[in-house]
Coordinates of C-alpha atoms in Angstrom, one line a residue:
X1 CA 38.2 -19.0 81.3
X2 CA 38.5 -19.8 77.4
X3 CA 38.9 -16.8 75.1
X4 CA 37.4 -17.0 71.8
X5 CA 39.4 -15.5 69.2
X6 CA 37.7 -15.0 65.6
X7 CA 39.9 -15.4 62.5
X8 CA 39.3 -13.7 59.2
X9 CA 41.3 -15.8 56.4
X10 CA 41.7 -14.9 53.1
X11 CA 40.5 -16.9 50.0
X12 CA 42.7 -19.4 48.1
X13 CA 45.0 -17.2 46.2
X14 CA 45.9 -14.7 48.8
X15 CA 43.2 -12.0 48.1
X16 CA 41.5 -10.5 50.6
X17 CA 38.0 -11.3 51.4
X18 CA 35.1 -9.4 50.3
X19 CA 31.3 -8.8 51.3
X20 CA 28.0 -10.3 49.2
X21 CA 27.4 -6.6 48.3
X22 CA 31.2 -5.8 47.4
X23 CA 31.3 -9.0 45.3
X24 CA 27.9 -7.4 43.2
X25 CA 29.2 -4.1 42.5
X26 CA 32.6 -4.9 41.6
X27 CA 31.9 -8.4 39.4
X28 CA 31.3 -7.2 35.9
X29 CA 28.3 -8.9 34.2
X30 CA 28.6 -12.9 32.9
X31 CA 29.7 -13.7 29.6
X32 CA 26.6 -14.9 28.4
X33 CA 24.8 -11.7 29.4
X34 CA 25.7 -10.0 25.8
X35 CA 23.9 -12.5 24.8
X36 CA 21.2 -12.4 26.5
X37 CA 17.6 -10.3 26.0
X38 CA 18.3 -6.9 27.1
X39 CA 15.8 -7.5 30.2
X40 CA 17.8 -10.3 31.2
X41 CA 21.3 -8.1 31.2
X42 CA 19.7 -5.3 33.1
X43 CA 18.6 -7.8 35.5
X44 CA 22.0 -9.1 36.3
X45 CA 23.7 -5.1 36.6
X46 CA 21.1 -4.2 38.9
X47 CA 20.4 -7.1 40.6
X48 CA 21.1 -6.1 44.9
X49 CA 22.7 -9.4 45.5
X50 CA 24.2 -12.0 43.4
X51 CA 25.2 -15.7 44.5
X52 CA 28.9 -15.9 43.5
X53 CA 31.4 -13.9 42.2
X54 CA 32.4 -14.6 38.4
X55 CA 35.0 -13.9 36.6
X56 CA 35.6 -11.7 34.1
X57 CA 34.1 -12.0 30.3
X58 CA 36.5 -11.5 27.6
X59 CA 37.6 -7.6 26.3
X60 CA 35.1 -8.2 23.0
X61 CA 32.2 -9.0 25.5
X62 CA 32.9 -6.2 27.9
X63 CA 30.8 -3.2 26.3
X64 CA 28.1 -5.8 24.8
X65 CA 25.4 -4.7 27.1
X66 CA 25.6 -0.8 26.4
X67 CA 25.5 -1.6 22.5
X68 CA 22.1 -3.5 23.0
X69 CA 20.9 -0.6 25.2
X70 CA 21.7 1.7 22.5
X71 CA 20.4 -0.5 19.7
X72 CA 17.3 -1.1 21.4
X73 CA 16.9 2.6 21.7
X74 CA 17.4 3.4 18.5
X75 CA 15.1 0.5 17.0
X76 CA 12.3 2.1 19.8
X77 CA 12.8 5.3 18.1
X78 CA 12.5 4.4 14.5
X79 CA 9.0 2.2 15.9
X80 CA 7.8 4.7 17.9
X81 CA 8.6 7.2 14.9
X82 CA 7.1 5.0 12.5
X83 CA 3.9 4.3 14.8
X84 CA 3.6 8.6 14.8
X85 CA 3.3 8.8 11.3
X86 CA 0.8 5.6 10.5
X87 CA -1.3 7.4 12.9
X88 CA -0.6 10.9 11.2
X89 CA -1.7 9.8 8.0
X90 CA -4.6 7.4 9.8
X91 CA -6.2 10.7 11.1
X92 CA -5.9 12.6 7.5
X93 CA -5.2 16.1 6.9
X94 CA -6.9 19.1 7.1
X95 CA -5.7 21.1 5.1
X96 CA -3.6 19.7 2.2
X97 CA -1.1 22.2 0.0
X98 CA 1.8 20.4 -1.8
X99 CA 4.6 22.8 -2.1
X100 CA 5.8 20.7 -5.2
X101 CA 5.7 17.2 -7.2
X102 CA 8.3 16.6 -4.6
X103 CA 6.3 16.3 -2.0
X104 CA 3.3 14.8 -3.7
X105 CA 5.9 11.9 -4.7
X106 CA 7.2 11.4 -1.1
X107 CA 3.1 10.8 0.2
X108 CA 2.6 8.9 -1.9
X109 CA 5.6 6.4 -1.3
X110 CA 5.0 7.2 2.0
X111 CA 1.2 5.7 1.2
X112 CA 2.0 3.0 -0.7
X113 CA 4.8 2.0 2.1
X114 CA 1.7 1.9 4.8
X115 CA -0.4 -0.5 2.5
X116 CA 2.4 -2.9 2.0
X117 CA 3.1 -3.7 5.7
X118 CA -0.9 -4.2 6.0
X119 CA -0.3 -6.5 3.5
X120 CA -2.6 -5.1 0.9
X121 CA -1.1 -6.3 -2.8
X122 CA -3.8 -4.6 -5.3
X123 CA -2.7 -0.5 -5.2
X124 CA -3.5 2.1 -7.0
X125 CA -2.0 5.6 -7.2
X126 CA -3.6 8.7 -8.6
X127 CA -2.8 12.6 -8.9
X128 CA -2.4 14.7 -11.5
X129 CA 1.2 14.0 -13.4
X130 CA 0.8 18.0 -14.6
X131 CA -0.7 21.6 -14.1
X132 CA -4.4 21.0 -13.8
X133 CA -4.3 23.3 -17.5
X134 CA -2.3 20.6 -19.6
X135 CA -3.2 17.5 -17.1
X136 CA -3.8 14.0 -18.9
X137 CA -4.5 13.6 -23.0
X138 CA -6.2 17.3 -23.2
X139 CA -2.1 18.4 -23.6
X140 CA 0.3 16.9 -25.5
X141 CA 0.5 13.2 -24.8
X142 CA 4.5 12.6 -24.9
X143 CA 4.3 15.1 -21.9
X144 CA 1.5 13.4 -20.1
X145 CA 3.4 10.1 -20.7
X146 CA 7.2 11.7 -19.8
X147 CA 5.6 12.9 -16.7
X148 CA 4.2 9.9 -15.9
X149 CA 7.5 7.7 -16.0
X150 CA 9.4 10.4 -14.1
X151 CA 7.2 10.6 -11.4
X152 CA 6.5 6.5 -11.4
X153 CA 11.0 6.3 -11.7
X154 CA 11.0 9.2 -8.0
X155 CA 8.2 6.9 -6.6
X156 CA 10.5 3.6 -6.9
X157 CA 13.3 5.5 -5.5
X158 CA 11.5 7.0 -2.1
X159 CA 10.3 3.4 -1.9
X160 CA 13.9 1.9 -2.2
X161 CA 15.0 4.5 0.5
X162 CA 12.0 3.5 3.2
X163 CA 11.8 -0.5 2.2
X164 CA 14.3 -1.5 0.4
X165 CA 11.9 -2.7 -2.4
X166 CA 13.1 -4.1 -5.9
X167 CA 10.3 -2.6 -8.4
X168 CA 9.5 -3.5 -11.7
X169 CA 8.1 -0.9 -14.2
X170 CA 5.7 -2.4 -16.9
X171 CA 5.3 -0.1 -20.1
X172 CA 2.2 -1.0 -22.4
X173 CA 4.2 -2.2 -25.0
X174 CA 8.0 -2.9 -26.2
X175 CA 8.3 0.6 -28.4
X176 CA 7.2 2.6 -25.5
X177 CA 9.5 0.5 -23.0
X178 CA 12.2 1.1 -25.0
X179 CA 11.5 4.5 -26.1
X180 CA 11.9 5.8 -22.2
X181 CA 14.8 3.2 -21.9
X182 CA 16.6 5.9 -24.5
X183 CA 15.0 9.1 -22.7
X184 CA 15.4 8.1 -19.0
X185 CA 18.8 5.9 -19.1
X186 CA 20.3 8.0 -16.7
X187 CA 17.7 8.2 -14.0
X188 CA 16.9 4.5 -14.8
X189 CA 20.9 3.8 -14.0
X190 CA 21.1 5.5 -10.3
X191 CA 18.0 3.6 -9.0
X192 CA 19.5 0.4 -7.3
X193 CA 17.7 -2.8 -7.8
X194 CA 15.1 -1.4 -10.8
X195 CA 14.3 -3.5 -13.7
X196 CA 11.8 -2.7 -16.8
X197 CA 9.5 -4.4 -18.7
X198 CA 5.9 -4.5 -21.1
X199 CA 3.0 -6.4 -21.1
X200 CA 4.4 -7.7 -24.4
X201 CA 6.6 -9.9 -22.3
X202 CA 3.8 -11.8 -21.9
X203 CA 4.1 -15.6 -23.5
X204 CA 1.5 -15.4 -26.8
X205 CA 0.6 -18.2 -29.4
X206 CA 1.7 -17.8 -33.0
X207 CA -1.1 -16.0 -33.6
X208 CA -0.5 -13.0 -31.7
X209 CA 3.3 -13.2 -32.0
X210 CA 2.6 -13.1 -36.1
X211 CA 1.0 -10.0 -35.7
X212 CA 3.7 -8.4 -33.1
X213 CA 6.1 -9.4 -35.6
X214 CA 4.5 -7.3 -38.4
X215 CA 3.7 -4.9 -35.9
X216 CA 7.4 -4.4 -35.2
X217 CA 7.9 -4.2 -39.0
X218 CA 6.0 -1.6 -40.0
X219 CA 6.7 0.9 -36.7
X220 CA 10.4 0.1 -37.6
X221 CA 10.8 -1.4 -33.8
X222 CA 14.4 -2.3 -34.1
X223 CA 16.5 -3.7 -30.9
X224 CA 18.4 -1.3 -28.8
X225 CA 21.4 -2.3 -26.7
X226 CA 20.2 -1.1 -23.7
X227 CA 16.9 -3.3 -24.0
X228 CA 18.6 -5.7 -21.4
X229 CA 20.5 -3.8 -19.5
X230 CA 17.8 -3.7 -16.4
X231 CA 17.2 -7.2 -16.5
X232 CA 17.5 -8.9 -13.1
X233 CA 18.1 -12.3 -11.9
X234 CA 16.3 -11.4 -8.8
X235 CA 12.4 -11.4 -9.1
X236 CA 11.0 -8.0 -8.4
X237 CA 9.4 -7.6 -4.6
X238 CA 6.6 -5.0 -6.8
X239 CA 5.3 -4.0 -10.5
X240 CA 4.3 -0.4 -11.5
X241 CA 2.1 -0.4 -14.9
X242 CA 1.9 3.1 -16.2
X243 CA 0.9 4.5 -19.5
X244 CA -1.5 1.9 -19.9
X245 CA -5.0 2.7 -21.5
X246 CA -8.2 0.8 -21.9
X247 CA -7.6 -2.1 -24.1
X248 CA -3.9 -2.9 -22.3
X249 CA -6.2 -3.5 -19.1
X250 CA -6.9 -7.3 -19.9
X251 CA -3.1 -7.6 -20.6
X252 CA -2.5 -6.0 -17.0
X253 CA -4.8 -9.0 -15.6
X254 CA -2.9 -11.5 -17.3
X255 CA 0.2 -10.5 -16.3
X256 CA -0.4 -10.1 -12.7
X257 CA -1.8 -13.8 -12.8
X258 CA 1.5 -14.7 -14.7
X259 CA 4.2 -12.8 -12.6
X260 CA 2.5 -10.8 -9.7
X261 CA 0.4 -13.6 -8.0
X262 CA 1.5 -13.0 -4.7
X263 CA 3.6 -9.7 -5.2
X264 CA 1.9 -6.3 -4.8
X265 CA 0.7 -4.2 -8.1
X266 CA 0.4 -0.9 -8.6
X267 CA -1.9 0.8 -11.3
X268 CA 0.0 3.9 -11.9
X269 CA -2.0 7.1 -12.9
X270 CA -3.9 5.2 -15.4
X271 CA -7.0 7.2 -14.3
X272 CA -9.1 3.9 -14.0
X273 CA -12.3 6.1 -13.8
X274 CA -12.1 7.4 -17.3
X275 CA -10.7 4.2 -18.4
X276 CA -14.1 2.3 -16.6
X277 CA -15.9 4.7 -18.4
X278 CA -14.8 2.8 -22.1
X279 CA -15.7 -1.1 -20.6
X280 CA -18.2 -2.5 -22.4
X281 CA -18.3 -0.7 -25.5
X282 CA -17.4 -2.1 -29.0
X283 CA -13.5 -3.2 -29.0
X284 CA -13.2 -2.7 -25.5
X285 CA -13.0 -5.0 -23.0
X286 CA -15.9 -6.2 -21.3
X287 CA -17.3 -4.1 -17.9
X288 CA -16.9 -7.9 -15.8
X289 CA -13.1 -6.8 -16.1
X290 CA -14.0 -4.0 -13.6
X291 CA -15.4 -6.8 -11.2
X292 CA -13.4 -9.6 -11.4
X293 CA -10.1 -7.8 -11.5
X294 CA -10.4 -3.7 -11.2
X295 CA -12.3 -3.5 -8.1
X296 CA -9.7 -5.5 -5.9
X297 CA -7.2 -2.5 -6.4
X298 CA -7.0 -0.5 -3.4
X299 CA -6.9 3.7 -3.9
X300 CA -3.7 4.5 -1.4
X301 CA -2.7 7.9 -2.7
X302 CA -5.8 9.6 -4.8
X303 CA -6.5 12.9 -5.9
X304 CA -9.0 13.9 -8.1
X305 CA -9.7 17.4 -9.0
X306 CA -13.2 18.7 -10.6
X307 CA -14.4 22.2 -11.2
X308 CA -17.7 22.9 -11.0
X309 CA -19.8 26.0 -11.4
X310 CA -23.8 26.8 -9.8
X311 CA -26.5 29.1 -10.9
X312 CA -28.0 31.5 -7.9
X313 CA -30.9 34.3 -8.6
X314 CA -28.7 36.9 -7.2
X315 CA -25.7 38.5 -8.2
X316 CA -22.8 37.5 -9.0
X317 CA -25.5 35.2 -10.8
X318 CA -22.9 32.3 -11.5
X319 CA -20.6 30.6 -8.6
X320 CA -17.5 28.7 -10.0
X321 CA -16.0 26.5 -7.0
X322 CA -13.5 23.7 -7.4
X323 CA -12.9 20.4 -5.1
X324 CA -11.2 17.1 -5.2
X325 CA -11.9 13.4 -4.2
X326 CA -8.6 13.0 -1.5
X327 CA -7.6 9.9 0.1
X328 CA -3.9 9.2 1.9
X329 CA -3.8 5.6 3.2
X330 CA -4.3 5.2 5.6
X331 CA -6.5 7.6 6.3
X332 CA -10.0 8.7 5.4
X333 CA -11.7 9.4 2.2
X334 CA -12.3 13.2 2.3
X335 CA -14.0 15.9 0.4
X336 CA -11.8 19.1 -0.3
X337 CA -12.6 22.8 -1.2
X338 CA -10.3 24.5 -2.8
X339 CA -9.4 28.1 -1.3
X340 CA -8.1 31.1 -2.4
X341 CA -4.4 30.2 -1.7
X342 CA -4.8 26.9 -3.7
X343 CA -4.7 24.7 -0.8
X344 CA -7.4 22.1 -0.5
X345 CA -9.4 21.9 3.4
X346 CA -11.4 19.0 4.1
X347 CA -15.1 19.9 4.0
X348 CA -16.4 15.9 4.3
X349 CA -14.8 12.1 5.6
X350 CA -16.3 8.6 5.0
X351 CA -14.5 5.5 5.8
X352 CA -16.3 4.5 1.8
X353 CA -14.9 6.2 -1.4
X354 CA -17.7 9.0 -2.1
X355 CA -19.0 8.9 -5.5
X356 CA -18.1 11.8 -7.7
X357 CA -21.9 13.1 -6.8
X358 CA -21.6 12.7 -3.2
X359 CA -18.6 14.8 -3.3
X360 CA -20.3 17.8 -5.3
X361 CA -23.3 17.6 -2.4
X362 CA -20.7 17.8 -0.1
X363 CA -19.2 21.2 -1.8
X364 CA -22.7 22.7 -2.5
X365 CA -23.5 22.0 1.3
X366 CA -20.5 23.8 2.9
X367 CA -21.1 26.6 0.1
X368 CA -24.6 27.3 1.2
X369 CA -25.5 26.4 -2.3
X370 CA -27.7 23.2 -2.1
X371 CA -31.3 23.2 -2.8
X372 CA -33.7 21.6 -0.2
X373 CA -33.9 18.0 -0.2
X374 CA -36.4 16.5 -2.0
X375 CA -37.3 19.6 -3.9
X376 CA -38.2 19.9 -7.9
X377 CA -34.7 22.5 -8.1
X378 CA -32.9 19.6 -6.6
X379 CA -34.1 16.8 -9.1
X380 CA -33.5 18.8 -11.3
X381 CA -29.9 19.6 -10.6
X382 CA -29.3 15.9 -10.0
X383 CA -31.3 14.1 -12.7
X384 CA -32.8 10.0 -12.4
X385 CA -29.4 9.1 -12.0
X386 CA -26.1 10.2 -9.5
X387 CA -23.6 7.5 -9.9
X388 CA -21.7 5.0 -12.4
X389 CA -22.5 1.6 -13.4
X390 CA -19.5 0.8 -11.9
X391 CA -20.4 3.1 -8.6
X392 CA -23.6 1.4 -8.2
X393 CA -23.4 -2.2 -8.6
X394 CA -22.2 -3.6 -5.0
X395 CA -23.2 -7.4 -5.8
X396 CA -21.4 -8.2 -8.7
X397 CA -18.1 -6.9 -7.2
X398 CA -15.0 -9.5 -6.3
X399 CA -14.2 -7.2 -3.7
X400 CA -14.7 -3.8 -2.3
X401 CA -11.4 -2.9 -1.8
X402 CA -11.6 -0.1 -4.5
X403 CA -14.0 1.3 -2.3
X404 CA -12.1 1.1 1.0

């Protein structure tokens, strides 16, 4: 009779043996597994059976797997965050009711931020830089301008804070440059990464430098101290050109051929429409300046407001209603109403920029107020004519993006 007896013996170094599944649970992960794409490290924690035991990774290595879980999370977040709000502002609003410039500075950063991941480089921004009773040149025009560079100085900052993004702002001219230099130092000082310029910058021939010379002369445009002080050696990632007015808009073209070719350009409240409106005319630029180089700026934060009033048979005899052109990018181009409470609800969308006579159709039809189509009262009312030169003209366009 043989007896067969089994042995059990323990593994070189006198430890006792332990099972397949033992070895998985208690054998922290490899070293390279910090390494590693998350996927993989999960993999290897909850993986029901691994082929040998390993030994362990080094203290630095031991919590690597739990900080890429939790960096992964929060990056998720911050995506899935950022997602929400692209497709917020995709969908537009409703109803829209700033409770202050505050807020109308942080859409439109917000805007702007959108159409610079899409890659869009022509921008334009527009909303009224004060109360709709003192708005633009009809006021004083050191406020108009003031306002202007404040808002354009919060609108660099929001941007710093969400990208990161070294701006450039471009005065018209080295007198007004230097003039907010003196007025704005301290707001200009706590913006990281800010540097200022003017479209006099630009390189001239003796000709035009000659002139800027006497120029300088006569307004008494002596250097300041501070005139360098926002210089940087670092090129600027985006240009802001504010305060700018009809004839500085060939300037604005040169300049972004000289040191914005492949950096994105914002037209700042320079309310292009009324400046459109001056193309063409003796001592102004010619209207191909809209085409060639206007019409490839993209609207990303727009408002523009219009009062209107109608004429009815019955009392109260005359209706006064106001409205305004909105678009937040990336969202639609809408038509708003303004209530009673002074917010603004969307009465109209088009994936197109509506014409400042589409939009007052759009009013008079939520209103009740339009007259039948086709009609003698509605020609009347409308005239031979309901758009622009620069509205109407589709072929001679470089590009639509103005429209879009």
């Amino acid at each position: 009779c043989v007896v067969w007896t089994r042995f059990s013996f323990p593994p070189r170094g006198g430890t006792p043996a332990t099972t397949r599944a033992e070895q998985t649970t208690a054998s922290p992960p490899p070293p390279h597994a910090a390494m590693a794409p998350l996927s993989t490290a999960v993999r290897l924690l909850r993986s029901p059976a691994a082929p040998r035991a390993v030994p362990h990774p080094p203290a630095r290595l031991a919590g690597a797997p739990a900080r890429v879980r939790r960096r992964r999370s929060l990056r998720l977040r911050a995506e899935a965050a950022k997602e929400a709000e692209v497709g917020e502002l995709r969908a537009g609003v409703s109803v829209y009711k700033p409770r202050s410039y505050e807020v109308l500075v942080s859409d439109a950063a917000r805007s702007l931020a959108a159409a610079i991941d899409d890659g869009r480089t022509r921008l334009e921004i527009e909303f009224p830089p004060l109360p709709s009773s003192i708005s633009s040149y009809k006021g004083s025009s050191d406020e108009f301008i003031d306002a202007n560079v404040q808002l354009a100085l919060a609108v660099v900052r929001d941007l710093k804070k969400l990208k990161g993004t070294r701006s450039c702002i471009v005065f018209p001219d080295q007198p007004e440059k230097r003039r907010a230099s003196q007025i704005f130092k301290t707001a200009i000082d706590q913006i990281e990464g800010i540097s200022i310029s003017s479209l006099d910058d630009l390189p001239t021939g003796p000709v035009d430098t000659f002139f800027k010379s006497i120029r300088s002369t006569l307004d008494f445009d002596f250097a300041d101290d501070n005139e360098d002080q926002w210089k940087s050696d670092e090129p600027p990632s985006l240009y802001i050109f504010i305060n700018s007015s009809t004839g500085d808009l060939s300037s604005i073209e040169k300049y972004v051929d000289q040191f914005a070719a492949s950096v994105p350009a914002v037209l700042f409240n320079l309310e292009l429409d009324t400046l459109r409106s001056d193309l063409g005319l003796l001592g102004f630029p010619p209207k191909d300046l809209h085409y060639r180089f206007l019409s490839q700026f993209t609207p990303v934060f727009y408002i523009r407001q219009r009062d209107y009033s109608k004429t009815i048979a019955v009392t109260p005899y005359i209706v006064n209603y106001s409205g305004a052109v909105f678009r937040q990018y990336p969202g639609p181009w809408q038509v708003m109403l303004k209530q009673g409470d002074g917010s603004y609800a969307c009465v109209a969308e088009s994936a197109s920029r509506f014409t400042l006579g589409q939009a007052k159709d759009e009013l008079l039809r939520v209103l009740g107020l339009q007259e039948e189509v086709g009609s003698q009262l509605e020609f009347l009312r409308r005239g031979y004519k309901n758009a622009t030169w620069w509205e109407e003209n589709f072929d001679q366009e470089k590009s639509p993006a103005w429209r879009t």
